[in-house]
Amino acid sequence: MDEKLLEVKDINIHYVTEDETVYAVNGIGFTLDEGETIGLVGETGAGKTTTALSIMGLIPDPPGKIISGSIMFKGQDIFKMSEKQLRSIRGDQISMVFQDPMTALNPVLTVGKQIEEVILLHNDIPKAEAKKRTIEMLEMVGIPGKRCDDYPHQFSGGMKQRVVIAIALACNPKLLIADEPTTALDVTIQAQVLELMKKLRKEYGTAMIMITHDLGVVAKICDRVAIVYAGEIVEIGSNKDIFVDRKHPYTMGLFNSLPDIENDSKELHMIKGLMPDPVDLPNGCKFNPRCPYKTEICENEKTPFYEVAPGHQVRCNKFALREVQNA
Amino acid sequence: MMAEKTSSKQQKESKRTQNNRVRNETWHRFKKNKLAVTGLIVLCIFIFAAIFADIIVPYGYDDQDPDRAMLFPNRKFIFGTDHLGRDVFSRLVYGSRYSLMIGFFAVGISVILGTIFGVIAAYYPKLDNIIMRIMDLFMSIPQMLLAICIITSLGPGLFNLMLAVGLSSTPQFARVVRASVLSTKEEEFVEAARAIGGNDLQIIIHHILPNSLAPLIVQATLAMARSIISVSALSFLGFGIEPPKPEWGAMLSAGRSYIRTQWYLTVIPGLAIMAVVYSLNVMGDGLRDCLDPRLKK
Amino acid sequence: MKRILWIIPVLLGVTVVVFTILYFAPGDPAMLALGEAATPEAIEDYREELGINGTYMERLSRYISNLFKGDLGLSYRSRTPVATELASRFSVTFKLAMCSIVLGIILGVFFGIISALKRGTIWDSLATGIALFGVSMPMFWQGLMLILFFSVHLRWLPASGFGSTWKQMVMPVLALGIGSSATIMRTTRSCMLEVLRQDYITTAKAKGQRYRVIVLRHALRNAMIPIITVIGIQTSELLAGSIITEVIFSIAGVGKYLVDSISGRDYAAVLGCTLLIAFVAAIFNLITDIIYTFIDPRLKTMYGTNKKRKIKNYGVAK
């Protein structure tokens, strides 16, 4: 029995306020094996962060409401767990690295204390040993151990992010969720942090969900890729599938809009229109208002997944002739 | 030159429509805060009472009649009578004139002086240091204490009271205005205005001040609440208005001797003060919440 | 260290300001004391005795130099040194102020935290509503109402005096403390709410930390920074408020002395009282600033740990 580490099954999450309802996540589902890395790629507002938070059980309620679906982590449903169970998982089995390192650390505590905190929460060991492990973690992310008594404001942005990674990996979690970990950093630092994550992943065998809108990052680090649009996954497949053999019109648009070094083009290609406001989503296929290939079915009926190759699925009616397979 | 003129005019126009939109939005948001609206209504009631006092009250504020002294609230005298036989209700209504007027003018003094100092400090960095140091100096003396000193020096009286309370609140306004002007000064339309030859004073009046209004209004509302308390406190201590003028604080002070028996003499003016101050505080809070730039879409 | 030295020019400046303001006070104590028939020499002698002869600059410099010696001049009324009069009264006022601010902090911070945590619920609305009332109530009225209720109506507590029995202390401390606690509560609540929105709180949750620990260790320690500032301001306001409270409760402290002096046109005493209160307020501000540097690590590293840094640099250079 090959039990998946993580199975996200058709989750729907809305944010309900008295003025309006935001349909953040509409039927997202994917699986993850141990040690595997999947990239969630999409624009801002596509529902990636909400998905990530829901895996950790951190959706704020109110106003977030989990409408349906389940998230099975090691065979247990996250949505059905008690707060106590969730707390024992967070930081220990599933960790998260957040987007903005400048605000992710508590300014009044030393970085050492912040790393120690997560270690001591999940391990019943004496403080001295926790401190030792903290220094090990710092060294592992490339920060001199003796800086454990320094405060966050004494570090640069890139180093702060390394501290955040150290905190996330301190208890050797099975799953690491990284929410745009390099977006807020300089390009050169980005490369360093990514290399670090690759190295740590190799050493610890951690599975990763890498949320990003940067295709370069995806190419470097992800085994599989899921393209997210308006709260849905529109295409999912291996790294190669997406980069070499992409099918969905949105995915193609994404890649087309990358500036091409080799060809001498005068204009940047754009996808016409904007991603729909999550408050007011179109009927049928969510991409249909912008799609050059749309048909009547696309406008009216919800589009299911179609498998175009083993492990490569596309949510687009162009491929309806192939085998129908629901996500 | 022409292009710059039109573009700065365009900027000013768009800023004006922007300001109008903001004003409507702000009002809309303010209305949502029921508590603040209640405060506004209560305040209006008091203002109404102050203006039309002569028509509303059944008796003059100084109609003394020893025969009907110390009566508890009854049908003829809604809030009772004091030790000289004067109707408490009438005195209360007239008293609203004093409290509101003094509060308003005191804050007015603070705002005008504070704005002048704040703008000068923000605009001319050489003077900034001196002015702010002096302001800090004044601010290190507790406000009430400063007011007491000033009024000791000036002597009792209506105008002196206004002056004392107004002057003691000036430094904090100077600080608020200075901060606001400093940030507005850097915006582009100010540079544009200067490019077309506007002198400093023009720029300040037409461009900078209107944009600094928001925090100023909030501060002014809250300062008025504090001023009314200060005024009544000073009167209570005997430094303010001379009898027989019916200022609420003074009424409290007079009623204090009879607290064991005629308790209403102390309770009722105090309630009046509290009502006005509460309304102003609630309005100020409401204004602060709806003018908060972070909440702007 | 620099901060501590800074207070001296501040105190000097305050002295000059207050002195100048009171300089223009009406009434000549010599004339008042000696009467209309007195000779100019007698008046001049009297003034010299009180130290109020000479030009503005002469008087000011004399006053300041005396100040350094601890001499605040003679009271116009009693002809006794102002300093002694103040000394006996100061301990009373100080005790009153201290108890009140402690009450204010305890109540304010406690209810502020609870209100922030229970935001939007009925407890929050209730607490904020009560706090607004507390802020809007004039302090003297609070005092009077307390007297009305506890002294007149219930006959539980005495309406005057302070210091000998704890019963006497209850009402004045309450009257002073409730106002401050209301302001502190509102500030605590808004600071806590602000902090709880921050990213590092989410990080703490993502570590699996318990909510209570998050609130106390992560949130509160960050929120305290601006709260301490407000507490400092409240302490100054409190000192001024004690003036009124002492009058209402007939407490023999600095405040009542001040008021009596004003009525008696005893400007030397007024000056002395005012300076005393202002000085203490300024000292409290300084203390607040110092505390500030200790709890905010960003300031701590600026001012404090230079020694450590040097050692670290040597270590790295190797």
mmCIF file of C-alpha atoms in Angstrom, chain C residues 3 16 19 21-22 56 61 89 97 114 129 138 157 171 175 182 209 217 227 245 253 257 265 268 288 317-318:
data_model
loop_
_atom_site.group_PDB
_atom_site.id
_atom_site.type_symbol
_atom_site.label_atom_id
_atom_site.label_comp_id
_atom_site.label_asym_id
_atom_site.label_seq_id
_atom_site.Cartn_x
_atom_site.Cartn_y
_atom_site.Cartn_z
ATOM 1 C CA ARG C 3 19.580 60.903 27.765
ATOM 2 C CA VAL C 16 12.477 79.584 33.076
ATOM 3 C CA PHE C 19 9.012 81.524 36.285
ATOM 4 C CA ILE C 21 4.641 82.961 33.275
ATOM 5 C CA LEU C 22 4.195 83.613 36.947
ATOM 6 C CA TYR C 56 13.518 90.095 35.730
ATOM 7 C CA SER C 61 19.229 84.121 38.013
ATOM 8 C CA ARG C 89 3.509 67.302 51.639
ATOM 9 C CA ALA C 97 0.181 59.060 42.664
ATOM 10 C CA ILE C 114 -8.826 40.678 27.348
ATOM 11 C CA GLY C 129 -17.770 51.357 26.337
ATOM 12 C CA PRO C 138 -14.074 64.637 34.623
ATOM 13 C CA LEU C 157 -15.445 55.172 53.613
ATOM 14 C CA MET C 171 -11.441 56.549 47.123
ATOM 15 C CA ALA C 175 -10.697 58.472 41.528
ATOM 16 C CA ALA C 182 -9.313 53.748 30.973
ATOM 17 C CA GLN C 209 2.605 27.285 19.702
ATOM 18 C CA ARG C 217 5.298 36.040 24.968
ATOM 19 C CA ILE C 227 2.088 51.044 25.878
ATOM 20 C CA THR C 245 -8.220 64.949 43.814
ATOM 21 C CA GLY C 253 -0.522 67.181 49.596
ATOM 22 C CA TYR C 257 -1.044 73.456 48.712
ATOM 23 C CA ARG C 265 -1.530 84.902 45.892
ATOM 24 C CA ALA C 268 6.572 81.783 45.550
ATOM 25 C CA THR C 288 10.024 55.789 30.682
ATOM 26 C CA ALA C 317 38.354 38.783 11.648
ATOM 27 C CA LYS C 318 40.199 35.668 12.611
#
